[in-house]
XYZ file of N, CA and C in Angstrom:
744
model
N -7.920 -11.549 16.798
C -7.719 -11.636 18.232
C -7.467 -13.062 18.720
N -7.590 -14.050 17.825
C -7.434 -15.449 18.228
C -6.421 -16.146 17.332
N -5.545 -16.902 17.960
C -4.570 -17.700 17.227
C -5.182 -19.026 16.786
N -6.042 -19.589 17.623
C -6.715 -20.849 17.331
C -8.204 -20.666 17.576
N -9.021 -21.132 16.659
C -10.478 -21.079 16.819
C -11.060 -22.372 16.263
N -11.498 -23.258 17.161
C -12.090 -24.528 16.777
C -13.411 -24.700 17.518
N -14.158 -25.731 17.148
C -15.424 -25.969 17.834
C -15.711 -27.468 17.847
N -16.591 -27.842 18.751
C -17.079 -29.219 18.793
C -18.571 -29.197 19.099
N -19.274 -30.184 18.602
C -20.716 -30.309 18.814
C -20.972 -31.445 19.802
N -21.631 -31.126 20.900
C -21.921 -32.101 21.950
C -23.414 -32.395 21.946
N -23.815 -33.639 21.611
C -25.253 -33.960 21.585
C -25.879 -33.796 22.970
N -27.026 -33.154 23.019
C -27.761 -32.976 24.273
C -28.852 -34.031 24.388
N -29.698 -34.099 23.389
C -30.749 -35.120 23.322
C -31.207 -35.179 21.871
N -32.356 -35.631 21.655
C -32.838 -35.746 20.274
C -33.239 -34.414 19.664
N -33.228 -33.331 20.473
C -33.687 -32.035 19.973
C -32.557 -31.130 19.511
N -31.316 -31.414 19.849
C -30.262 -30.497 19.446
C -28.910 -30.858 20.010
N -27.952 -29.939 19.837
C -26.584 -30.137 20.302
C -26.102 -28.863 20.978
N -25.016 -28.998 21.718
C -24.359 -27.862 22.360
C -23.104 -27.521 21.564
N -22.948 -26.238 21.232
C -21.766 -25.767 20.506
C -20.722 -25.323 21.521
N -19.587 -25.980 21.536
C -18.505 -25.681 22.463
C -17.324 -25.113 21.672
N -16.982 -23.843 21.896
C -15.890 -23.179 21.182
C -14.580 -23.351 21.944
N -13.534 -23.699 21.224
C -12.200 -23.886 21.794
C -11.292 -22.836 21.158
N -10.814 -21.894 21.942
C -10.042 -20.777 21.398
C -8.733 -20.617 22.149
N -7.775 -20.019 21.444
C -6.510 -19.604 22.054
C -6.254 -18.171 21.618
N -6.213 -17.260 22.563
C -6.071 -15.845 22.242
C -4.685 -15.547 21.678
N -4.648 -14.648 20.715
C -3.379 -14.176 20.169
C -2.827 -13.066 21.061
N -1.505 -12.862 21.083
C -0.940 -11.775 21.889
C -1.421 -10.416 21.389
N -1.528 -9.452 22.287
C -2.001 -8.117 21.924
C -0.934 -7.317 21.174
N 0.328 -7.749 21.228
C 1.387 -7.108 20.453
C 2.336 -8.195 19.963
N 2.995 -7.934 18.850
C 3.890 -8.935 18.282
C 4.955 -8.251 17.429
N 6.104 -8.909 17.329
C 7.218 -8.446 16.502
C 7.503 -9.510 15.458
N 7.569 -9.090 14.201
C 7.885 -10.004 13.106
C 9.165 -9.522 12.417
N 10.052 -10.463 12.129
C 11.346 -10.147 11.526
C 11.535 -11.022 10.295
N 12.046 -10.455 9.227
C 12.286 -11.231 8.019
C 13.408 -10.624 7.194
N 13.839 -11.375 6.205
C 14.865 -10.936 5.265
C 14.290 -10.978 3.854
N 14.705 -10.060 3.012
C 14.253 -10.049 1.627
C 15.393 -9.598 0.732
N 15.281 -9.960 -0.538
C 16.260 -9.497 -1.526
C 15.540 -9.170 -2.823
N 15.858 -8.013 -3.362
C 15.293 -7.562 -4.626
C 16.412 -6.894 -5.407
N 16.447 -7.108 -6.725
C 17.547 -6.547 -7.508
C 17.528 -5.021 -7.550
N 16.362 -4.422 -7.238
C 16.269 -2.955 -7.233
C 16.671 -2.363 -5.883
N 16.268 -3.020 -4.785
C 16.547 -2.483 -3.442
C 17.649 -3.236 -2.721
N 18.140 -4.356 -3.300
C 19.147 -5.211 -2.688
C 18.601 -5.861 -1.409
N 19.494 -6.396 -0.593
C 19.074 -7.109 0.612
C 18.510 -6.129 1.641
N 17.506 -6.601 2.408
C 16.863 -5.737 3.400
C 16.443 -6.565 4.601
N 16.517 -5.939 5.766
C 15.996 -6.513 6.997
C 14.605 -5.951 7.212
N 13.592 -6.820 7.268
C 12.199 -6.414 7.399
C 11.773 -6.523 8.865
N 11.231 -5.429 9.407
C 10.740 -5.398 10.786
C 9.287 -4.932 10.793
N 8.469 -5.595 11.597
C 7.058 -5.226 11.699
C 6.617 -5.436 13.149
N 6.234 -4.347 13.805
C 5.731 -4.434 15.177
C 4.310 -3.903 15.185
N 3.379 -4.671 15.774
C 1.984 -4.260 15.785
C 1.375 -4.400 17.170
N 0.419 -3.511 17.439
C -0.313 -3.494 18.714
C -1.798 -3.543 18.419
N -2.515 -4.311 19.170
C -3.978 -4.306 19.111
C -4.517 -3.462 20.259
N -5.504 -2.618 19.953
C -6.181 -1.774 20.946
C -5.219 -0.831 21.663
N -4.175 -0.388 20.974
C -3.260 0.576 21.582
C -3.929 1.934 21.735
N -4.699 2.348 20.733
C -5.406 3.631 20.771
C -6.898 3.338 20.688
N -7.493 2.937 21.798
C -8.918 2.642 21.817
C -9.212 1.204 21.439
N -10.450 0.801 21.697
C -10.888 -0.548 21.366
C -11.024 -0.728 19.852
N -10.926 -1.956 19.399
C -11.104 -2.325 17.999
C -10.140 -1.578 17.079
N -8.886 -1.538 17.455
C -7.905 -0.828 16.645
C -6.658 -1.682 16.450
N -5.920 -1.368 15.400
C -4.654 -2.029 15.093
C -3.658 -0.959 14.689
N -2.533 -0.906 15.400
C -1.467 0.045 15.087
C -0.200 -0.737 14.762
N 0.549 -0.274 13.773
C 1.757 -1.004 13.412
C 2.814 -0.085 12.820
N 4.063 -0.548 12.959
C 5.228 0.113 12.384
C 5.937 -0.912 11.515
N 6.132 -0.569 10.248
C 6.853 -1.437 9.327
C 8.099 -0.708 8.835
N 9.195 -1.444 8.742
C 10.434 -0.826 8.299
C 11.265 -1.828 7.508
N 11.918 -1.344 6.462
C 12.872 -2.131 5.687
C 14.214 -1.409 5.766
N 15.204 -2.061 6.362
C 16.523 -1.461 6.572
C 17.476 -2.013 5.522
N 17.906 -1.137 4.617
C 18.805 -1.538 3.541
C 19.394 -0.278 2.919
N 19.975 -0.426 1.728
C 20.437 0.755 1.002
C 19.270 1.664 0.629
N 18.095 1.073 0.469
C 16.870 1.828 0.179
C 15.920 1.649 1.357
N 16.109 2.455 2.382
C 15.352 2.303 3.624
C 13.944 2.867 3.473
N 12.978 2.188 4.095
C 11.600 2.672 4.087
C 10.993 2.451 5.464
N 9.959 3.247 5.774
C 9.244 3.108 7.033
C 7.781 3.455 6.807
N 6.898 2.748 7.494
C 5.464 3.008 7.398
C 4.843 2.942 8.784
N 4.091 3.982 9.147
C 3.321 4.040 10.378
C 1.852 3.972 9.992
N 1.088 3.100 10.634
C -0.303 2.896 10.237
C -1.173 2.643 11.449
N -2.389 3.201 11.422
C -3.371 2.948 12.472
C -4.721 2.702 11.807
N -5.349 1.564 12.141
C -6.652 1.196 11.616
C -7.635 1.123 12.773
N -8.727 1.865 12.653
C -9.761 1.891 13.679
C -11.025 1.275 13.105
N -11.421 0.115 13.628
C -12.609 -0.569 13.134
C -13.861 -0.013 13.814
N -14.974 -0.089 13.085
C -16.246 0.422 13.565
C -17.298 -0.672 13.458
N -18.288 -0.615 14.342
C -19.399 -1.558 14.277
C -19.069 -2.910 14.890
N -20.104 -3.659 15.207
C -19.934 -4.967 15.833
C -19.315 -5.987 14.885
N -19.491 -5.794 13.582
C -18.998 -6.768 12.610
C -17.600 -6.440 12.100
N -17.011 -5.345 12.556
C -15.675 -4.932 12.118
C -15.619 -4.780 10.584
N -16.709 -4.403 9.970
C -16.733 -4.312 8.516
C -16.615 -2.882 8.002
N -16.438 -1.924 8.907
C -16.165 -0.552 8.536
C -14.950 -0.062 9.329
N -14.133 0.788 8.708
C -12.911 1.195 9.400
C -12.355 2.495 8.807
N -11.544 3.168 9.605
C -10.710 4.276 9.153
C -9.259 3.815 9.160
N -8.527 4.170 8.106
C -7.135 3.770 7.948
C -6.311 5.021 7.699
N -5.406 5.365 8.629
C -4.518 6.501 8.442
C -3.081 6.006 8.461
N -2.226 6.601 7.640
C -0.876 6.073 7.497
C 0.105 7.193 7.118
N 1.381 6.906 7.360
C 2.492 7.750 6.913
C 3.544 6.815 6.342
N 4.023 7.109 5.140
C 4.999 6.241 4.481
C 6.127 7.088 3.908
N 7.372 6.613 4.055
C 8.536 7.320 3.517
C 9.569 6.298 3.075
N 10.261 6.592 1.972
C 11.350 5.724 1.539
C 12.410 6.543 0.813
N 13.581 5.961 0.715
C 14.690 6.520 -0.052
C 15.113 5.494 -1.088
N 15.159 5.916 -2.348
C 15.575 5.042 -3.430
C 16.640 5.724 -4.270
N 17.423 4.909 -4.952
C 18.339 5.396 -5.978
C 17.808 4.917 -7.323
N 17.535 5.880 -8.209
C 16.932 5.567 -9.501
C 17.991 5.737 -10.599
N 18.395 4.649 -11.257
C 19.375 4.754 -12.343
C 18.718 5.208 -13.637
N 19.454 5.946 -14.457
C 18.995 6.397 -15.768
C 19.972 5.872 -16.811
N 19.435 5.097 -17.766
C 20.272 4.460 -18.778
C 20.090 5.119 -20.134
N 21.163 5.109 -20.907
C 21.116 5.511 -22.307
C 21.849 4.452 -23.114
N 21.118 3.827 -24.078
C 21.683 2.750 -24.890
C 22.258 1.638 -24.022
N 21.490 1.248 -22.996
C 21.856 0.142 -22.099
C 23.092 0.441 -21.254
N 23.496 1.692 -21.182
C 24.641 2.087 -20.365
C 24.171 3.048 -19.273
N 24.617 2.803 -18.051
C 24.242 3.682 -16.945
C 24.812 5.075 -17.175
N 23.912 6.057 -17.308
C 24.331 7.424 -17.630
C 24.495 8.258 -16.373
N 23.508 8.239 -15.487
C 23.609 8.910 -14.204
C 22.575 8.314 -13.257
N 22.560 8.779 -12.035
C 21.693 8.199 -11.015
C 21.168 9.290 -10.095
N 19.889 9.161 -9.730
C 19.255 10.109 -8.823
C 18.998 9.438 -7.480
N 19.171 10.195 -6.409
C 18.730 9.784 -5.078
C 17.419 10.492 -4.792
N 16.423 9.750 -4.312
C 15.108 10.324 -4.101
C 14.646 10.107 -2.666
N 13.834 11.027 -2.199
C 13.100 10.893 -0.945
C 11.624 11.029 -1.275
N 10.838 10.000 -0.941
C 9.417 10.008 -1.244
C 8.634 9.890 0.053
N 7.634 10.768 0.245
C 6.801 10.778 1.451
C 5.337 10.826 1.030
N 4.521 10.028 1.682
C 3.075 10.057 1.441
C 2.340 9.792 2.751
N 1.282 10.538 2.999
C 0.406 10.232 4.124
C -1.036 10.467 3.694
N -1.947 9.725 4.323
C -3.332 9.816 3.893
C -4.289 9.238 4.916
N -5.576 9.379 4.615
C -6.655 8.879 5.462
C -7.711 8.270 4.553
N -8.136 7.030 4.859
C -9.130 6.321 4.069
C -10.268 5.835 4.958
N -11.442 5.715 4.342
C -12.583 5.059 4.971
C -12.904 3.819 4.148
N -12.990 2.662 4.812
C -13.252 1.421 4.120
C -14.523 0.754 4.602
N -15.195 0.061 3.689
C -16.435 -0.655 4.017
C -16.379 -2.021 3.335
N -16.447 -3.084 4.123
C -16.426 -4.446 3.616
C -17.867 -4.906 3.443
N -18.227 -5.247 2.216
C -19.600 -5.640 1.881
C -19.611 -7.148 1.623
N -20.214 -7.896 2.527
C -20.233 -9.337 2.370
C -18.869 -9.943 2.630
N -18.626 -11.107 2.055
C -17.384 -11.825 2.287
C -16.298 -11.465 1.281
N -16.660 -10.872 0.144
C -15.704 -10.755 -0.945
C -15.433 -9.337 -1.433
N -16.316 -8.372 -1.146
C -16.223 -7.064 -1.785
C -15.889 -5.984 -0.764
N -15.023 -5.050 -1.170
C -14.613 -3.955 -0.283
C -14.475 -2.672 -1.087
N -14.898 -1.553 -0.484
C -14.708 -0.237 -1.078
C -13.871 0.617 -0.131
N -13.030 1.474 -0.715
C -12.207 2.401 0.061
C -12.224 3.760 -0.640
N -12.389 4.823 0.140
C -12.340 6.166 -0.401
C -11.538 7.028 0.565
N -10.702 7.897 0.029
C -9.874 8.726 0.895
C -9.021 9.680 0.092
N -8.008 10.196 0.729
C -7.115 11.146 0.086
C -5.896 11.384 0.937
N -5.010 12.227 0.430
C -3.793 12.491 1.176
C -2.879 13.447 0.437
N -1.609 13.349 0.743
C -0.591 14.260 0.228
C 0.668 13.458 -0.064
N 1.355 13.791 -1.153
C 2.612 13.125 -1.467
C 3.660 14.142 -1.907
N 4.913 13.815 -1.611
C 6.041 14.721 -1.869
C 7.240 13.885 -2.293
N 7.956 14.342 -3.314
C 9.181 13.666 -3.733
C 10.281 14.681 -3.990
N 11.438 14.399 -3.443
C 12.634 15.215 -3.677
C 13.648 14.349 -4.409
N 14.248 14.863 -5.463
C 15.253 14.097 -6.204
C 16.513 14.940 -6.400
N 17.651 14.284 -6.245
C 18.961 14.922 -6.346
C 19.905 14.001 -7.105
N 20.829 14.541 -7.909
C 21.847 13.686 -8.515
C 22.710 13.053 -7.427
N 23.079 11.785 -7.611
C 23.841 11.081 -6.592
C 25.281 11.567 -6.502
N 25.819 12.124 -7.599
C 27.220 12.557 -7.642
C 27.282 14.061 -7.459
N 28.068 14.518 -6.488
C 28.204 15.946 -6.217
C 28.796 16.651 -7.431
N 28.234 17.815 -7.758
C 28.712 18.571 -8.897
C 28.062 18.189 -10.207
N 27.197 17.198 -10.176
C 26.486 16.794 -11.380
C 25.629 17.953 -11.881
N 25.639 18.180 -13.196
C 24.907 19.319 -13.760
C 23.435 19.021 -14.001
N 22.999 17.803 -13.743
C 21.597 17.493 -13.970
C 20.718 18.184 -12.938
N 19.473 18.418 -13.326
C 18.560 19.167 -12.484
C 18.236 18.408 -11.203
N 17.931 19.168 -10.179
C 17.420 18.643 -8.924
C 16.136 19.401 -8.615
N 15.275 18.830 -7.801
C 14.034 19.523 -7.540
C 13.102 18.783 -6.622
N 11.865 19.274 -6.577
C 10.832 18.737 -5.712
C 9.514 18.712 -6.470
N 8.684 17.710 -6.156
C 7.338 17.597 -6.712
C 6.399 17.277 -5.557
N 5.257 17.977 -5.486
C 4.317 17.731 -4.410
C 2.894 17.960 -4.907
N 1.948 17.212 -4.337
C 0.547 17.389 -4.704
C -0.342 16.690 -3.684
N -1.617 17.045 -3.688
C -2.644 16.351 -2.916
C -3.401 15.408 -3.852
N -4.169 14.472 -3.284
C -4.895 13.533 -4.130
C -6.128 13.020 -3.408
N -7.111 12.569 -4.187
C -8.275 11.829 -3.700
C -8.312 10.508 -4.451
N -8.838 9.470 -3.811
C -8.687 8.119 -4.339
C -9.931 7.290 -4.020
N -10.373 6.479 -5.001
C -11.467 5.535 -4.818
C -10.992 4.159 -5.257
N -11.174 3.146 -4.397
C -10.734 1.793 -4.686
C -11.896 0.816 -4.510
N -12.049 -0.091 -5.466
C -13.032 -1.164 -5.412
C -12.280 -2.481 -5.510
N -12.497 -3.382 -4.551
C -11.748 -4.628 -4.499
C -12.685 -5.825 -4.371
N -12.324 -6.902 -5.067
C -13.071 -8.154 -4.974
C -12.081 -9.289 -4.772
N -12.375 -10.195 -3.833
C -11.465 -11.289 -3.507
C -12.281 -12.529 -3.170
N -12.096 -13.581 -3.972
C -12.780 -14.852 -3.716
C -11.785 -16.010 -3.614
N -10.519 -15.720 -3.299
C -9.511 -16.770 -3.182
C -9.853 -17.701 -2.025
N -9.518 -18.980 -2.195
C -9.822 -19.953 -1.141
C -8.868 -19.838 0.039
N -7.684 -19.248 -0.160
C -6.755 -19.003 0.938
C -5.781 -17.911 0.520
N -5.145 -17.316 1.524
C -4.293 -16.160 1.263
C -3.004 -16.545 0.555
N -2.337 -17.607 1.034
C -1.071 -18.025 0.447
C -1.279 -19.285 -0.379
N -0.657 -19.335 -1.561
C -0.759 -20.470 -2.472
C -2.214 -20.848 -2.745
N -3.032 -19.919 -3.224
C -4.439 -20.253 -3.500
C -4.554 -21.241 -4.648
N -5.640 -22.008 -4.657
C -5.892 -22.981 -5.708
C -7.093 -22.622 -6.562
N -7.935 -21.696 -6.112
C -9.070 -21.273 -6.920
C -9.537 -19.904 -6.445
N -10.276 -19.232 -7.319
C -10.794 -17.905 -6.991
C -10.100 -16.813 -7.784
N -10.561 -15.571 -7.591
C -9.993 -14.420 -8.288
C -9.825 -13.257 -7.319
N -8.942 -12.348 -7.663
C -8.848 -11.045 -7.023
C -8.888 -9.987 -8.126
N -9.620 -8.921 -7.894
C -9.724 -7.840 -8.867
C -9.761 -6.518 -8.116
N -9.126 -5.505 -8.683
C -9.095 -4.177 -8.058
C -9.199 -3.110 -9.133
N -10.107 -2.159 -8.919
C -10.249 -0.982 -9.764
C -9.912 0.231 -8.916
N -8.937 1.028 -9.369
C -8.391 2.116 -8.559
C -8.392 3.391 -9.392
N -9.111 4.409 -8.922
C -9.137 5.703 -9.597
C -8.595 6.795 -8.701
N -7.751 7.668 -9.239
C -7.094 8.708 -8.444
C -7.088 10.027 -9.204
N -7.294 11.123 -8.470
C -7.159 12.477 -9.000
C -6.133 13.212 -8.157
N -5.062 13.655 -8.782
C -4.049 14.463 -8.112
C -4.196 15.916 -8.516
N -4.172 16.811 -7.556
C -4.404 18.221 -7.876
C -3.415 19.110 -7.126
N -3.317 20.373 -7.590
C -2.384 21.361 -7.034
C -0.947 20.842 -7.053
N -0.578 20.188 -8.160
C 0.791 19.659 -8.265
C 1.755 20.804 -8.534
N 2.776 20.914 -7.694
C 3.796 21.949 -7.809
C 5.130 21.329 -8.207
N 5.865 22.004 -9.082
C 7.191 21.585 -9.507
C 8.188 22.692 -9.157
N 9.316 22.310 -8.587
C 10.402 23.245 -8.339
C 11.680 22.587 -8.830
N 12.338 23.216 -9.806
C 13.568 22.666 -10.365
C 14.696 23.668 -10.216
N 15.916 23.138 -10.091
C 17.082 24.015 -10.035
C 18.292 23.279 -10.588
N 19.197 24.027 -11.181
C 20.448 23.487 -11.696
C 21.648 24.160 -11.049
N 21.373 25.083 -10.112
C 22.453 25.753 -9.392
C 22.041 25.873 -7.939
N 22.498 26.889 -7.251
C 22.213 27.030 -5.822
C 20.839 27.602 -5.544
N 20.139 28.095 -6.549
C 18.828 28.704 -6.324
C 17.773 28.009 -7.179
N 16.549 28.045 -6.697
C 15.432 27.454 -7.425
C 15.068 28.318 -8.620
N 14.696 27.654 -9.698
C 14.124 28.361 -10.843
C 12.662 27.977 -10.926
N 11.795 28.962 -10.961
C 10.360 28.678 -10.967
C 9.707 29.558 -12.008
N 9.224 28.944 -13.080
C 8.534 29.648 -14.148
C 7.051 29.304 -14.040
N 6.193 30.273 -13.680
C 4.765 29.973 -13.504
C 4.124 29.343 -14.735
N 4.584 29.722 -15.945
C 3.992 29.162 -17.156
C 4.468 27.737 -17.406
N 5.752 27.481 -17.125
C 6.316 26.162 -17.389
C 5.930 25.157 -16.307
N 5.884 25.636 -15.070
C 5.628 24.730 -13.953
C 4.343 25.089 -13.223
N 3.349 25.546 -13.955
C 2.106 25.925 -13.304
C 1.397 24.683 -12.752
N 0.588 24.905 -11.737
C -0.126 23.807 -11.097
C -1.056 23.130 -12.092
N -1.106 21.819 -12.037
C -1.969 21.085 -12.942
C -2.671 19.967 -12.180
N -3.594 19.307 -12.852
C -4.337 18.180 -12.294
C -4.070 16.959 -13.158
N -3.858 15.833 -12.539
C -3.674 14.613 -13.312
C -4.637 13.541 -12.826
N -4.980 12.644 -13.739
C -5.944 11.577 -13.472
C -5.282 10.228 -13.750
N -5.608 9.258 -12.931
C -5.053 7.923 -13.131
C -6.106 6.877 -12.788
N -6.208 5.866 -13.629
C -7.081 4.740 -13.341
C -6.322 3.463 -13.675
N -6.427 2.470 -12.816
C -5.730 1.215 -13.061
C -6.622 0.046 -12.670
N -6.314 -1.098 -13.265
C -7.082 -2.311 -13.033
C -6.126 -3.478 -12.890
N -6.311 -4.269 -11.818
C -5.507 -5.464 -11.583
C -6.429 -6.675 -11.477
N -5.955 -7.806 -12.013
C -6.748 -9.039 -11.966
C -5.819 -10.238 -11.835
N -6.185 -11.180 -10.961
C -5.497 -12.452 -10.838
C -6.541 -13.552 -10.692
N -6.367 -14.629 -11.428
C -7.281 -15.759 -11.349
C -6.520 -17.062 -11.168
N -7.061 -17.956 -10.344
C -6.414 -19.241 -10.042
C -7.400 -20.369 -10.293
N -6.885 -21.470 -10.850
C -7.699 -22.652 -11.091
C -6.846 -23.892 -10.850
N -7.335 -24.774 -9.985
C -6.610 -26.001 -9.679
C -6.811 -27.024 -10.790
N -5.723 -27.632 -11.252
C -5.794 -28.696 -12.253
C -5.291 -30.017 -11.676
N -4.735 -29.970 -10.459
C -4.212 -31.165 -9.789
C -4.036 -30.781 -8.323
N -4.108 -31.732 -7.379
C -3.901 -31.371 -5.969
C -2.614 -30.593 -5.707
N -1.604 -30.755 -6.554
C -0.342 -30.033 -6.370
C -0.013 -29.085 -7.518
N -0.983 -28.778 -8.340
C -0.715 -27.923 -9.496
C -1.917 -27.026 -9.769
N -1.650 -25.727 -9.927
C -2.693 -24.760 -10.250
C -2.239 -23.880 -11.396
N -3.193 -23.430 -12.181
C -2.919 -22.463 -13.236
C -3.361 -21.080 -12.754
N -2.618 -20.058 -13.171
C -2.980 -18.698 -12.777
C -2.812 -17.760 -13.963
N -3.635 -16.739 -13.977
C -3.542 -15.707 -14.991
C -3.566 -14.336 -14.342
N -2.824 -13.385 -14.911
C -2.737 -12.043 -14.351
C -2.938 -11.010 -15.455
N -3.586 -9.918 -15.083
C -3.797 -8.806 -15.996
C -3.612 -7.504 -15.229
N -2.861 -6.597 -15.819
C -2.649 -5.286 -15.200
C -2.683 -4.239 -16.309
N -3.486 -3.211 -16.128
C -3.541 -2.128 -17.101
C -3.793 -0.804 -16.379
N -3.301 0.271 -16.935
C -3.458 1.583 -16.303
C -3.450 2.665 -17.373
N -4.067 3.796 -17.043
C -4.102 4.941 -17.946
C -4.065 6.215 -17.103
N -3.283 7.176 -17.536
C -3.217 8.465 -16.829
C -3.041 9.598 -17.836
N -3.492 10.778 -17.450
C -3.255 11.962 -18.270
C -3.328 13.201 -17.395
N -2.772 14.297 -17.893
C -2.702 15.554 -17.160
C -3.619 16.577 -17.808
N -4.190 17.451 -16.979
C -5.020 18.548 -17.454
C -4.397 19.857 -16.989
N -4.019 20.698 -17.944
C -3.347 21.950 -17.622
C -4.367 23.081 -17.465
C-alpha cells in the first residue's frame, strides 16, 4: 500500500525518542506494460492491470495478458486475512494457446495447436519471514489439434481435477539480483478423474478400457542458492528434480 516508507528518530529527552514515519501511498490501481521475447512463444506484449481493495478490504485483483502468436491471459484475486496479512485465499483462471512442434531426427514432422485452461483455489499461510505453505485444488483442460487441415494425426481433449500442496522457503536478501540466501520449493500434486477423448475423423472414439479414468501423482523440488564473492559478483547454484507416475 506504500510506495515509500522511511522513518526518523527525534530525541525527546534522556529517556527516549519519537518515531516519525514518512510514507508515500501507492496508487490503488496501476497498469504495467512490457515487452518480452522467447524462442518458443516469440515476441509478446505484456500487460498487467491490478486493483487494490476492488472486492472488499485487504484484497488484490489483477489481469495479466501476453499478446503474441501464443496468447495467454490470467485473472487472479487474492483476499488477505488477519491483521498481519499472513493468511490469504488465492483464486485464479488461466488460459493460453500454444503451438507445439514434433520433431523426428531433428526434422519438424508436424505441429499441434493447443488450448490449455486451468482454474483453482488455494489457501496460503505465511509462517515467519521466510516460510509459506499453500494447499488447494482446481481443474485443468487441454484441447489439441493438428495445425494443418486434413492432417491424419489424432486430435482430442484431456481433462482432470487436482489437489496440490506447496511448501516454500525464501531467505534471499532482495527480490532482483540477490547476493545471498536460498529459495526452495517442494510441490506435491494428485490429479484424478482424468478423461481422454481422441478422434481421427469427424467423431470421437472412446474406448473405456483404453482411456479409462486414472489417477496420477507428481512431486517436484526446486532449489536456488546465492553467495556473494565480490560486491559486483555472486555465485549461484540451481537444482530441479521431479517424479510422476500414473495409477490405473
